[in-house]
Amino acid sequence: MLELHNVKVTYPTGDGIRKVSFQIHPGEKVFLVGPSGAGKSTVLKTIFLEEWPSEGHVIIGEYNSLFILLKQIPYLRRRLGIVFQDFKLLNDRDVFRNVSFVLEVIGTRSKVIKRKVLRALADVGLSHKSRKYPNELSGGEQQRVAIARAIVNEPYILLADEPTGNLDPKTASEIMDVLMRINTRGTSLLMATHNMSLAKAYNGRIVRIENGQII
Amino acid sequence: MSLLYSIKEAFAGFAKARVSTAITVFTVFFLLLILSLVVILSFNMNRLVTVLNAKYDLQIFLANTITEVEIKQLKNELIDMDGVINVDYISKEAAAAEFKKEFGDDIFDALEENPLPASFSIQLSDDTNNRTSVDTIAAQLEKRPEIDEVVLNQGALNILVKFSSISKIVMYVLAFFVFLGSFFMISNTIRLIIIARQQIIATMKLVGATNAFIRRPFILEGMLQGLLGGLIAFCIIYAVVNLLNVQWPGLLVVPQPIYWGIIVAGLFFGFVGSQFAMKRFL
């Protein structure tokens, strides 16, 4: 379902990743663990093709980085749910419209949009804040909105880049619970974190990365 | 569905950037107003030229040797000619009186005898009243020995025709500058809006929005700006033309296509301007 084969990405600074290979199977829960600057975010960016491998290739469902066309990238991203450390919400619209955006993009009927968005917001416990704007929410709530947005279109896999990095321990634990609940329902999860104990606590497969290489 | 989304987004964007949008709409309105006024004036100029075309008349100056009998005979012949509806005889004395009226001096003060020739002023019917028919009649008459000269009265017409062609050139030049002005105002406003929303656009891309999907609301927003500018220009011109025509009935004729053209031009400038702005970012 998700395969990285000898992936190499280099930045002008010399940083990056090399010879990164691993696979994730449907429903699996994987923690990509490593210190800051180890290349975790680069691995995730390579999966949603914000970074392009200079060597090796990435396979996501029916898409292969070797053959994918630039215009197909949005369609690949629609099959992924992405949660960022800094949430990346659309600050010009309310919670409902942040989540509905990914469904608007694929031309979903408004009735279906309403049903799916309310479902996703219920999953993250934010049904009562659907008319709030991102700047009216706490960090934890914003991250929940980001998760709702990531799962609303039933993705192949949920990619989470340090989703608890900006949150206090209690809120972080609530976010982890939400992510685990989604994973339990069958959505694969790849979560990048620097926190080994957190990864161990949630009982998933751990892939360790250091200096841009899987160890 | 996504079109409905784009329309909603375009209106939302309109509300978010109120000041820059208002300035753009006003500029487009102002530029379209100037262009429309020139087009309307130019159109009415053509109308005036057409009206004056119906007022070609011929003046036939007679030879000094012509006798009274010949004059009567010629007048009858002229009246019988196809396309002639009226023939006025202007005697040498009447010409001298006209001269005095026009110049204030009696021609007999300077000269002992009247050098002004007698003449006929001929009015032509509408169907004969075009340049080709008039030239044919003039050529026929000029061959006759009792006729000294045939003059086509069209001085005012020439000036008007010349003015009309100048106004056409002015119209084209203005249309070009109006297009450029509207184009740059709209593309600049959209560009500023895009810069302000760059982060949002980046996020949209990350969650799977295609460039076309992101671009559409901005294009619509530009078109809305152009449309609004066009609509205001349309309303003002409609009101002014009607007011003028109430005061001076029949002064200006503005065909429907000109009115629609103002609105369509606004939409078009908006489309091209925003399309240009988007091309540089997406």
Tab-separated table of C-alpha atoms in Angstrom:
chain	number	residue	atom	x	y	z
A	1	MET	CA	0.000	0.000	0.000
A	2	LEU	CA	2.807	2.402	0.928
A	3	GLU	CA	6.344	1.497	-0.084
A	4	LEU	CA	9.559	3.478	-0.023
A	5	HIS	CA	12.444	1.935	-1.941
A	6	ASN	CA	15.965	3.322	-1.443
A	7	VAL	CA	14.642	6.847	-1.367
A	8	LYS	CA	17.152	9.666	-1.465
A	9	VAL	CA	16.311	13.332	-1.064
A	10	THR	CA	19.029	15.931	-0.704
A	11	TYR	CA	18.758	19.600	0.170
A	12	PRO	CA	21.290	22.222	-0.929
A	13	THR	CA	22.498	22.350	2.709
A	14	GLY	CA	23.573	18.704	2.417
A	15	ASP	CA	20.801	17.455	4.727
A	16	GLY	CA	18.165	15.031	3.589
A	17	ILE	CA	17.499	11.316	3.583
A	18	ARG	CA	19.161	8.421	1.796
A	19	LYS	CA	18.495	4.754	1.224
A	20	VAL	CA	15.208	4.985	3.070
A	21	SER	CA	13.120	1.860	2.545
A	22	PHE	CA	10.085	0.586	4.422
A	23	GLN	CA	6.529	-0.491	3.797
A	24	ILE	CA	3.237	0.072	5.524
A	25	HIS	CA	0.378	-2.367	5.171
A	26	PRO	CA	-3.340	-1.583	5.345
A	27	GLY	CA	-4.472	-0.841	8.881
A	28	GLU	CA	-0.919	-0.788	10.234
A	29	LYS	CA	0.322	1.682	12.811
A	30	VAL	CA	3.913	2.852	12.345
A	31	PHE	CA	5.932	5.367	14.329
A	32	LEU	CA	8.830	7.029	12.535
A	33	VAL	CA	11.033	7.967	15.456
A	34	GLY	CA	14.176	10.058	15.478
A	35	PRO	CA	15.696	13.233	16.864
A	36	SER	CA	15.059	16.666	15.357
A	37	GLY	CA	16.729	17.007	11.962
A	38	ALA	CA	16.931	13.261	11.463
A	39	GLY	CA	14.786	13.446	8.305
A	40	LYS	CA	11.326	12.418	9.598
A	41	SER	CA	9.493	15.308	7.959
A	42	THR	CA	11.432	14.768	4.743
A	43	VAL	CA	10.238	11.156	4.641
A	44	LEU	CA	6.635	12.301	5.053
A	45	LYS	CA	7.053	15.069	2.475
A	46	THR	CA	8.421	12.497	0.044
A	47	ILE	CA	5.276	10.415	0.527
A	48	PHE	CA	2.959	13.265	-0.413
A	49	LEU	CA	5.468	14.367	-3.041
A	50	GLU	CA	6.233	17.799	-1.734
A	51	GLU	CA	9.801	16.562	-2.030
A	52	TRP	CA	10.813	14.472	-4.991
A	53	PRO	CA	13.209	11.519	-4.559
A	54	SER	CA	16.411	12.000	-6.517
A	55	GLU	CA	17.005	8.271	-6.186
A	56	GLY	CA	14.683	5.381	-5.415
A	57	HIS	CA	10.912	5.636	-5.569
A	58	VAL	CA	7.749	5.789	-3.528
A	59	ILE	CA	4.609	3.744	-4.212
A	60	ILE	CA	1.319	4.916	-2.751
A	61	GLY	CA	-1.632	2.837	-3.861
A	62	GLU	CA	-1.750	3.034	-7.647
A	63	TYR	CA	0.741	5.907	-7.790
A	64	ASN	CA	4.491	5.533	-8.264
A	65	SER	CA	6.823	8.524	-7.933
A	66	LEU	CA	8.731	7.320	-10.999
A	67	PHE	CA	5.743	7.605	-13.292
A	68	ILE	CA	3.362	10.053	-11.668
A	69	LEU	CA	2.621	13.223	-13.612
A	70	LEU	CA	2.705	16.611	-11.899
A	71	LYS	CA	-0.999	17.075	-12.557
A	72	GLN	CA	-1.734	13.778	-10.772
A	73	ILE	CA	-0.190	14.904	-7.488
A	74	PRO	CA	-3.404	16.527	-6.170
A	75	TYR	CA	-5.206	13.239	-6.818
A	76	LEU	CA	-2.546	11.331	-4.879
A	77	ARG	CA	-2.838	13.763	-1.965
A	78	ARG	CA	-6.602	13.245	-1.862
A	79	ARG	CA	-5.922	9.617	-0.956
A	80	LEU	CA	-3.761	10.656	1.994
A	81	GLY	CA	-4.748	12.308	5.230
A	82	ILE	CA	-2.037	14.678	6.403
A	83	VAL	CA	-1.716	16.164	9.892
A	84	PHE	CA	0.980	18.763	10.448
A	85	GLN	CA	2.695	19.889	13.623
A	86	ASP	CA	1.599	23.487	12.892
A	87	PHE	CA	-1.945	22.362	11.923
A	88	LYS	CA	-1.987	24.294	8.627
A	89	LEU	CA	-5.634	25.229	8.891
A	90	LEU	CA	-7.318	27.672	6.519
A	91	ASN	CA	-7.629	30.662	8.825
A	92	ASP	CA	-10.083	32.484	6.575
A	93	ARG	CA	-12.906	29.995	7.204
A	94	ASP	CA	-14.618	28.244	10.080
A	95	VAL	CA	-14.042	24.708	11.347
A	96	PHE	CA	-16.823	23.206	9.235
A	97	ARG	CA	-15.485	24.747	6.039
A	98	ASN	CA	-11.910	23.753	6.886
A	99	VAL	CA	-13.003	20.147	7.011
A	100	SER	CA	-15.430	20.378	4.098
A	101	PHE	CA	-12.743	21.891	1.877
A	102	VAL	CA	-11.236	18.498	0.931
A	103	LEU	CA	-14.680	17.295	-0.109
A	104	GLU	CA	-15.398	20.489	-2.065
A	105	VAL	CA	-12.147	19.843	-3.942
A	106	ILE	CA	-13.424	16.509	-5.227
A	107	GLY	CA	-16.870	17.888	-6.061
A	108	THR	CA	-18.844	16.032	-3.378
A	109	ARG	CA	-22.569	16.871	-3.192
A	110	SER	CA	-23.410	19.307	-0.417
A	111	LYS	CA	-25.703	16.846	1.374
A	112	VAL	CA	-22.922	14.251	1.507
A	113	ILE	CA	-20.434	16.934	2.569
A	114	LYS	CA	-22.613	17.887	5.507
A	115	ARG	CA	-23.009	14.289	6.628
A	116	LYS	CA	-19.307	13.425	6.291
A	117	VAL	CA	-18.048	16.608	7.941
A	118	LEU	CA	-20.374	16.247	10.915
A	119	ARG	CA	-19.232	12.615	11.254
A	120	ALA	CA	-15.537	13.607	11.162
A	121	LEU	CA	-16.076	16.428	13.650
A	122	ALA	CA	-17.907	14.013	15.946
A	123	ASP	CA	-14.949	11.607	15.674
A	124	VAL	CA	-12.600	14.262	17.015
A	125	GLY	CA	-15.128	15.614	19.537
A	126	LEU	CA	-15.575	19.041	17.939
A	127	SER	CA	-19.193	18.960	16.743
A	128	HIS	CA	-20.055	21.877	18.996
A	129	LYS	CA	-17.328	24.126	17.540
A	130	SER	CA	-18.045	23.774	13.833
A	131	ARG	CA	-18.789	27.494	13.416
A	132	LYS	CA	-15.661	28.675	15.227
A	133	TYR	CA	-12.679	30.061	13.347
A	134	PRO	CA	-9.237	28.486	13.873
A	135	ASN	CA	-7.987	31.511	15.828
A	136	GLU	CA	-10.827	31.007	18.309
A	137	LEU	CA	-9.635	27.479	19.161
A	138	SER	CA	-6.921	26.105	21.441
A	139	GLY	CA	-3.903	24.284	19.976
A	140	GLY	CA	-5.411	20.905	20.785
A	141	GLU	CA	-8.699	21.839	19.170
A	142	GLN	CA	-6.937	23.113	16.074
A	143	GLN	CA	-5.085	19.814	15.808
A	144	ARG	CA	-8.383	17.963	16.109
A	145	VAL	CA	-9.753	20.030	13.225
A	146	ALA	CA	-6.661	19.087	11.211
A	147	ILE	CA	-7.279	15.420	12.015
A	148	ALA	CA	-10.960	15.716	11.074
A	149	ARG	CA	-9.880	17.264	7.769
A	150	ALA	CA	-7.394	14.438	7.247
A	151	ILE	CA	-9.895	11.639	7.825
A	152	VAL	CA	-13.038	13.089	6.269
A	153	ASN	CA	-12.238	11.676	2.850
A	154	GLU	CA	-11.411	8.189	4.183
A	155	PRO	CA	-7.733	8.160	3.185
A	156	TYR	CA	-5.460	5.169	2.499
A	157	ILE	CA	-3.214	6.316	5.247
A	158	LEU	CA	-3.006	9.042	7.827
A	159	LEU	CA	0.373	10.820	7.852
A	160	ALA	CA	0.989	12.755	11.055
A	161	ASP	CA	4.095	14.887	11.417
A	162	GLU	CA	4.754	15.475	15.144
A	163	PRO	CA	1.018	16.005	15.704
A	164	THR	CA	1.531	16.499	19.434
A	165	GLY	CA	4.725	18.531	19.160
A	166	ASN	CA	3.064	21.849	19.937
A	167	LEU	CA	0.698	20.577	22.607
A	168	ASP	CA	0.788	20.119	26.385
A	169	PRO	CA	0.970	16.490	27.652
A	170	LYS	CA	-2.739	16.201	28.496
A	171	THR	CA	-3.865	17.571	25.115
A	172	ALA	CA	-1.193	15.474	23.380
A	173	SER	CA	-2.605	12.378	25.009
A	174	GLU	CA	-6.133	13.288	23.851
A	175	ILE	CA	-4.875	13.762	20.277
A	176	MET	CA	-3.076	10.397	20.433
A	177	ASP	CA	-6.311	8.775	21.580
A	178	VAL	CA	-8.127	10.247	18.591
A	179	LEU	CA	-5.431	8.981	16.214
A	180	MET	CA	-5.466	5.498	17.768
A	181	ARG	CA	-9.257	5.337	17.516
A	182	ILE	CA	-9.044	6.174	13.795
A	183	ASN	CA	-6.369	3.531	13.329
A	184	THR	CA	-8.467	0.951	15.139
A	185	ARG	CA	-11.190	1.537	12.547
A	186	GLY	CA	-8.768	0.391	9.825
A	187	THR	CA	-6.970	3.510	8.609
A	188	SER	CA	-3.186	3.025	8.428
A	189	LEU	CA	-1.160	5.498	10.440
A	190	LEU	CA	2.360	6.768	9.904
A	191	MET	CA	3.320	9.141	12.666
A	192	ALA	CA	6.630	10.960	12.867
A	193	THR	CA	7.759	11.769	16.390
A	194	HIS	CA	10.927	12.454	18.320
A	195	ASN	CA	9.320	10.930	21.423
A	196	MET	CA	10.329	7.268	21.672
A	197	SER	CA	8.399	6.666	24.882
A	198	LEU	CA	5.213	7.952	23.276
A	199	ALA	CA	5.748	5.580	20.342
A	200	LYS	CA	6.334	2.682	22.661
A	201	ALA	CA	3.279	3.558	24.747
A	202	TYR	CA	0.961	3.173	21.766
A	203	ASN	CA	2.203	-0.177	20.735
A	204	GLY	CA	2.935	0.255	17.026
A	205	ARG	CA	5.778	-0.718	14.738
A	206	ILE	CA	8.721	1.594	15.256
A	207	VAL	CA	10.937	2.706	12.378
A	208	ARG	CA	13.987	4.577	13.629
A	209	ILE	CA	15.684	7.232	11.588
A	210	GLU	CA	18.923	9.068	12.301
A	211	ASN	CA	21.036	11.327	10.085
A	212	GLY	CA	18.689	10.675	7.190
A	213	GLN	CA	18.975	6.895	7.331
A	214	ILE	CA	16.761	4.153	8.698
A	215	ILE	CA	18.572	2.262	11.432
B	1	MET	CA	-20.891	21.603	-7.023
B	2	SER	CA	-17.357	22.905	-7.169
B	3	LEU	CA	-18.620	25.792	-9.339
B	4	LEU	CA	-21.015	26.743	-6.582
B	5	TYR	CA	-18.090	26.561	-4.180
B	6	SER	CA	-16.035	28.821	-6.483
B	7	ILE	CA	-18.840	31.373	-6.684
B	8	LYS	CA	-19.216	31.424	-2.894
B	9	GLU	CA	-15.461	31.789	-2.495
B	10	ALA	CA	-15.354	34.603	-5.047
B	11	PHE	CA	-18.008	36.560	-3.127
B	12	ALA	CA	-16.243	35.826	0.154
B	13	GLY	CA	-12.978	37.106	-1.332
B	14	PHE	CA	-14.813	40.181	-2.513
B	15	ALA	CA	-15.920	40.915	1.026
B	16	LYS	CA	-12.462	40.243	2.494
B	17	ALA	CA	-10.577	42.730	0.323
B	18	ARG	CA	-13.176	45.503	0.359
B	19	VAL	CA	-10.925	48.525	-0.116
B	20	SER	CA	-8.787	47.225	-2.969
B	21	THR	CA	-11.873	45.751	-4.607
B	22	ALA	CA	-13.729	49.065	-4.340
B	23	ILE	CA	-10.799	50.936	-5.887
B	24	THR	CA	-10.583	48.439	-8.740
B	25	VAL	CA	-14.321	48.507	-9.384
B	26	PHE	CA	-14.292	52.296	-9.420
B	27	THR	CA	-11.330	52.413	-11.823
B	28	VAL	CA	-12.920	49.895	-14.179
B	29	PHE	CA	-16.176	51.835	-14.003
B	30	PHE	CA	-14.427	55.121	-14.753
B	31	LEU	CA	-12.436	53.709	-17.659
B	32	LEU	CA	-15.495	52.012	-19.129
B	33	LEU	CA	-17.471	55.225	-18.709
B	34	ILE	CA	-14.937	57.171	-20.776
B	35	LEU	CA	-14.799	54.454	-23.411
B	36	SER	CA	-18.589	54.217	-23.606
B	37	LEU	CA	-18.973	57.967	-23.973
B	38	VAL	CA	-16.533	58.004	-26.866
B	39	VAL	CA	-18.281	55.037	-28.489
B	40	ILE	CA	-21.689	56.704	-28.088
B	41	LEU	CA	-20.452	60.023	-29.448
B	42	SER	CA	-18.751	58.278	-32.324
B	43	PHE	CA	-21.904	56.310	-33.091
B	44	ASN	CA	-24.050	59.418	-33.038
B	45	MET	CA	-21.526	61.204	-35.192
B	46	ASN	CA	-22.003	58.517	-37.803
B	47	ARG	CA	-25.737	58.979	-37.482
B	48	LEU	CA	-25.370	62.700	-38.043
B	49	VAL	CA	-23.213	62.039	-41.082
B	50	THR	CA	-25.894	59.693	-42.408
B	51	VAL	CA	-28.529	62.331	-41.818
B	52	LEU	CA	-26.426	64.948	-43.577
B	53	ASN	CA	-25.791	62.570	-46.438
B	54	ALA	CA	-29.459	63.058	-47.211
B	55	LYS	CA	-28.803	66.760	-47.638
B	56	TYR	CA	-26.503	66.801	-50.584
B	57	ASP	CA	-27.616	69.543	-52.857
B	58	LEU	CA	-26.410	70.779	-56.192
B	59	GLN	CA	-25.843	74.355	-57.157
B	60	ILE	CA	-25.745	75.028	-60.863
B	61	PHE	CA	-24.107	78.265	-61.924
B	62	LEU	CA	-25.328	79.523	-65.276
B	63	ALA	CA	-23.314	81.105	-68.050
B	64	ASN	CA	-23.703	84.891	-68.353
B	65	THR	CA	-24.897	84.494	-71.914
B	66	ILE	CA	-28.001	82.563	-70.967
B	67	THR	CA	-31.343	84.086	-71.934
B	68	GLU	CA	-34.567	84.237	-69.921
B	69	VAL	CA	-36.156	81.699	-72.230
B	70	GLU	CA	-33.251	79.327	-71.850
B	71	ILE	CA	-33.469	79.700	-68.073
B	72	LYS	CA	-37.152	78.731	-68.072
B	73	GLN	CA	-36.473	75.854	-70.436
B	74	LEU	CA	-33.559	74.602	-68.306
B	75	LYS	CA	-35.619	74.874	-65.115
B	76	ASN	CA	-38.343	72.715	-66.669
B	77	GLU	CA	-35.789	70.175	-67.812
B	78	LEU	CA	-34.235	70.058	-64.359
B	79	ILE	CA	-37.622	69.541	-62.678
B	80	ASP	CA	-38.293	66.660	-65.028
B	81	MET	CA	-35.020	64.929	-64.180
B	82	ASP	CA	-35.220	61.714	-62.160
B	83	GLY	CA	-34.488	62.230	-58.508
B	84	VAL	CA	-34.953	66.017	-58.523
B	85	ILE	CA	-37.609	67.150	-56.090
B	86	ASN	CA	-37.159	70.905	-56.088
B	87	VAL	CA	-35.439	73.528	-58.201
B	88	ASP	CA	-34.931	77.074	-56.977
B	89	TYR	CA	-33.791	79.795	-59.311
B	90	ILE	CA	-31.406	82.354	-57.836
B	91	SER	CA	-31.117	85.331	-60.148
B	92	LYS	CA	-27.996	87.518	-60.432
B	93	GLU	CA	-29.799	90.146	-58.334
B	94	ALA	CA	-30.748	87.619	-55.657
B	95	ALA	CA	-27.117	86.407	-55.591
B	96	ALA	CA	-25.962	90.016	-55.109
B	97	ALA	CA	-28.438	90.473	-52.254
B	98	GLU	CA	-27.204	87.260	-50.664
B	99	PHE	CA	-23.621	88.509	-51.062
B	100	LYS	CA	-24.530	91.737	-49.278
B	101	LYS	CA	-26.228	89.789	-46.509
B	102	GLU	CA	-23.199	87.546	-46.057
B	103	PHE	CA	-20.364	90.063	-46.395
B	104	GLY	CA	-22.063	93.297	-45.441
B	105	ASP	CA	-20.788	95.081	-48.562
B	106	ASP	CA	-22.715	95.918	-51.665
B	107	ILE	CA	-20.963	94.361	-54.611
B	108	PHE	CA	-21.895	97.414	-56.720
B	109	ASP	CA	-19.776	99.637	-54.450
B	110	ALA	CA	-16.647	97.974	-55.834
B	111	LEU	CA	-17.761	96.904	-59.269
B	112	GLU	CA	-19.883	98.495	-61.903
B	113	GLU	CA	-21.630	95.376	-62.944
B	114	ASN	CA	-22.748	92.280	-61.067
B	115	PRO	CA	-20.190	89.484	-61.639
B	116	LEU	CA	-22.214	86.949	-59.692
B	117	PRO	CA	-23.809	84.349	-61.926
B	118	ALA	CA	-27.420	83.275	-61.769
B	119	SER	CA	-27.865	79.767	-60.447
B	120	PHE	CA	-30.224	76.930	-59.718
B	121	SER	CA	-30.266	75.188	-56.354
B	122	ILE	CA	-31.410	71.624	-56.785
B	123	GLN	CA	-32.716	69.388	-54.024
B	124	LEU	CA	-32.583	65.666	-54.631
B	125	SER	CA	-34.901	62.901	-53.476
B	126	ASP	CA	-33.753	60.436	-50.782
B	127	ASP	CA	-33.142	57.516	-53.138
B	128	THR	CA	-31.014	59.647	-55.461
B	129	ASN	CA	-29.225	61.194	-52.568
B	130	ASN	CA	-25.995	59.342	-52.554
B	131	ARG	CA	-22.615	60.282	-53.799
B	132	THR	CA	-22.724	58.103	-56.926
B	133	SER	CA	-26.093	59.378	-58.191
B	134	VAL	CA	-25.183	62.960	-57.385
B	135	ASP	CA	-21.914	62.670	-59.305
B	136	THR	CA	-23.710	61.193	-62.320
B	137	ILE	CA	-26.253	64.037	-62.397
B	138	ALA	CA	-23.505	66.624	-61.990
B	139	ALA	CA	-21.496	65.127	-64.858
B	140	GLN	CA	-24.541	65.180	-67.165
B	141	LEU	CA	-25.265	68.826	-66.383
B	142	GLU	CA	-21.707	70.036	-66.723
B	143	LYS	CA	-21.699	69.040	-70.396
B	144	ARG	CA	-24.384	71.621	-71.250
B	145	PRO	CA	-23.098	74.882	-72.708
B	146	GLU	CA	-25.546	77.130	-70.791
B	147	ILE	CA	-24.159	75.736	-67.490
B	148	ASP	CA	-20.893	77.176	-66.309
B	149	GLU	CA	-20.254	75.076	-63.218
B	150	VAL	CA	-21.935	72.475	-61.045
B	151	VAL	CA	-21.078	72.599	-57.344
B	152	LEU	CA	-21.895	69.922	-54.838
B	153	ASN	CA	-22.653	71.472	-51.451
B	154	GLN	CA	-20.934	69.259	-48.955
B	155	GLY	CA	-18.421	71.430	-47.069
B	156	ALA	CA	-20.002	70.820	-43.673
B	157	LEU	CA	-20.302	67.185	-44.510
B	158	ASN	CA	-16.594	66.891	-45.217
B	159	ILE	CA	-15.712	68.437	-41.882
B	160	LEU	CA	-18.091	66.099	-40.123
B	161	VAL	CA	-16.795	63.034	-41.960
B	162	LYS	CA	-13.271	64.051	-41.018
B	163	PHE	CA	-14.283	64.605	-37.400
B	164	SER	CA	-16.073	61.298	-37.383
B	165	SER	CA	-12.984	59.419	-38.552
B	166	ILE	CA	-10.867	61.228	-35.933
B	167	SER	CA	-13.349	60.224	-33.275
B	168	LYS	CA	-13.064	56.623	-34.451
B	169	ILE	CA	-9.286	56.731	-34.051
B	170	VAL	CA	-9.709	58.315	-30.602
B	171	MET	CA	-12.159	55.549	-29.770
B	172	TYR	CA	-9.759	52.777	-30.737
B	173	VAL	CA	-6.843	54.378	-28.889
B	174	LEU	CA	-9.017	54.895	-25.814
B	175	ALA	CA	-10.359	51.350	-26.007
B	176	PHE	CA	-6.796	50.118	-25.947
B	177	PHE	CA	-5.870	52.219	-22.912
B	178	VAL	CA	-9.100	51.337	-21.115
B	179	PHE	CA	-8.314	47.687	-21.704
B	180	LEU	CA	-4.765	48.136	-20.406
B	181	GLY	CA	-5.941	50.152	-17.379
B	182	SER	CA	-8.676	47.707	-16.397
B	183	PHE	CA	-6.398	44.772	-17.069
B	184	PHE	CA	-3.632	46.080	-14.805
B	185	MET	CA	-5.964	47.223	-12.036
B	186	ILE	CA	-7.747	43.894	-11.870
B	187	SER	CA	-4.643	41.764	-12.269
B	188	ASN	CA	-2.878	43.815	-9.610
B	189	THR	CA	-5.748	43.508	-7.136
B	190	ILE	CA	-5.981	39.765	-7.687
B	191	ARG	CA	-2.203	39.481	-7.397
B	192	LEU	CA	-2.263	41.270	-4.016
B	193	ILE	CA	-5.088	39.035	-2.829
B	194	ILE	CA	-3.126	35.962	-3.892
B	195	ILE	CA	0.000	37.174	-2.107
B	196	ALA	CA	-2.061	37.733	1.049
B	197	ARG	CA	-3.475	34.209	0.785
B	198	GLN	CA	-0.329	32.418	-0.290
B	199	GLN	CA	-0.156	30.319	2.854
B	200	ILE	CA	-3.753	29.269	2.443
B	201	ILE	CA	-3.106	28.368	-1.187
B	202	ALA	CA	-0.113	26.241	-0.144
B	203	THR	CA	-2.292	24.382	2.362
B	204	MET	CA	-5.010	23.893	-0.239
B	205	LYS	CA	-2.447	22.258	-2.490
B	206	LEU	CA	-1.281	19.980	0.324
B	207	VAL	CA	-4.777	18.649	0.875
B	208	GLY	CA	-5.280	17.826	-2.787
B	209	ALA	CA	-6.703	20.922	-4.474
B	210	THR	CA	-5.753	21.202	-8.138
B	211	ASN	CA	-4.429	24.481	-9.488
B	212	ALA	CA	-7.613	24.895	-11.504
B	213	PHE	CA	-9.730	24.483	-8.383
B	214	ILE	CA	-7.701	27.110	-6.517
B	215	ARG	CA	-7.600	29.410	-9.516
B	216	ARG	CA	-11.334	29.431	-10.273
B	217	PRO	CA	-12.565	31.613	-7.358
B	218	PHE	CA	-9.853	34.200	-8.103
B	219	ILE	CA	-10.822	34.337	-11.777
B	220	LEU	CA	-14.463	34.709	-10.781
B	221	GLU	CA	-13.503	37.415	-8.320
B	222	GLY	CA	-11.743	39.371	-11.082
B	223	MET	CA	-14.741	38.893	-13.346
B	224	LEU	CA	-17.043	40.121	-10.583
B	225	GLN	CA	-14.932	43.246	-10.183
B	226	GLY	CA	-15.094	43.878	-13.932
B	227	LEU	CA	-18.802	43.108	-14.025
B	228	LEU	CA	-19.563	45.483	-11.190
B	229	GLY	CA	-17.515	48.260	-12.813
B	230	GLY	CA	-19.370	47.603	-16.078
B	231	LEU	CA	-22.784	47.583	-14.391
B	232	ILE	CA	-22.176	50.924	-12.693
B	233	ALA	CA	-20.970	52.425	-15.983
B	234	PHE	CA	-24.044	50.952	-17.707
B	235	CYS	CA	-26.456	52.450	-15.149
B	236	ILE	CA	-24.864	55.883	-15.255
B	237	ILE	CA	-24.727	56.020	-19.045
B	238	TYR	CA	-28.302	54.758	-19.325
B	239	ALA	CA	-29.486	57.453	-16.918
B	240	VAL	CA	-27.490	60.254	-18.574
B	241	VAL	CA	-28.590	59.328	-22.116
B	242	ASN	CA	-32.224	59.215	-21.027
B	243	LEU	CA	-31.984	62.511	-19.185
B	244	LEU	CA	-30.390	64.192	-22.209
B	245	ASN	CA	-33.023	62.741	-24.516
B	246	VAL	CA	-35.795	64.036	-22.258
B	247	GLN	CA	-34.256	67.500	-22.439
B	248	TRP	CA	-33.407	67.304	-26.147
B	249	PRO	CA	-35.518	64.556	-27.719
B	250	GLY	CA	-33.668	62.412	-30.233
B	251	LEU	CA	-30.271	63.895	-29.345
B	252	LEU	CA	-28.553	60.578	-28.728
B	253	VAL	CA	-29.380	57.154	-30.019
B	254	VAL	CA	-27.693	54.301	-28.130
B	255	PRO	CA	-28.348	50.838	-29.541
B	256	GLN	CA	-28.770	47.939	-27.107
B	257	PRO	CA	-25.480	46.252	-28.156
B	258	ILE	CA	-23.540	49.276	-26.844
B	259	TYR	CA	-25.191	48.904	-23.442
B	260	TRP	CA	-24.534	45.162	-23.344
B	261	GLY	CA	-21.044	45.792	-24.644
B	262	ILE	CA	-20.212	47.886	-21.551
B	263	ILE	CA	-21.106	44.998	-19.244
B	264	VAL	CA	-19.452	42.362	-21.402
B	265	ALA	CA	-16.293	44.509	-21.655
B	266	GLY	CA	-16.153	44.720	-17.843
B	267	LEU	CA	-16.502	40.957	-17.536
B	268	PHE	CA	-13.922	40.361	-20.224
B	269	PHE	CA	-11.356	42.760	-18.714
B	270	GLY	CA	-11.910	41.069	-15.341
B	271	PHE	CA	-11.416	37.633	-16.804
B	272	VAL	CA	-8.247	38.484	-18.717
B	273	GLY	CA	-6.783	40.512	-15.821
B	274	SER	CA	-7.302	37.845	-13.183
B	275	GLN	CA	-6.218	35.071	-15.556
B	276	PHE	CA	-2.963	36.952	-16.083
B	277	ALA	CA	-2.453	37.450	-12.334
B	278	MET	CA	-3.058	33.759	-11.631
B	279	LYS	CA	-0.723	32.539	-14.348
B	280	ARG	CA	2.195	34.034	-12.448
B	281	PHE	CA	1.379	32.193	-9.235
B	282	LEU	CA	-0.403	28.978	-10.156
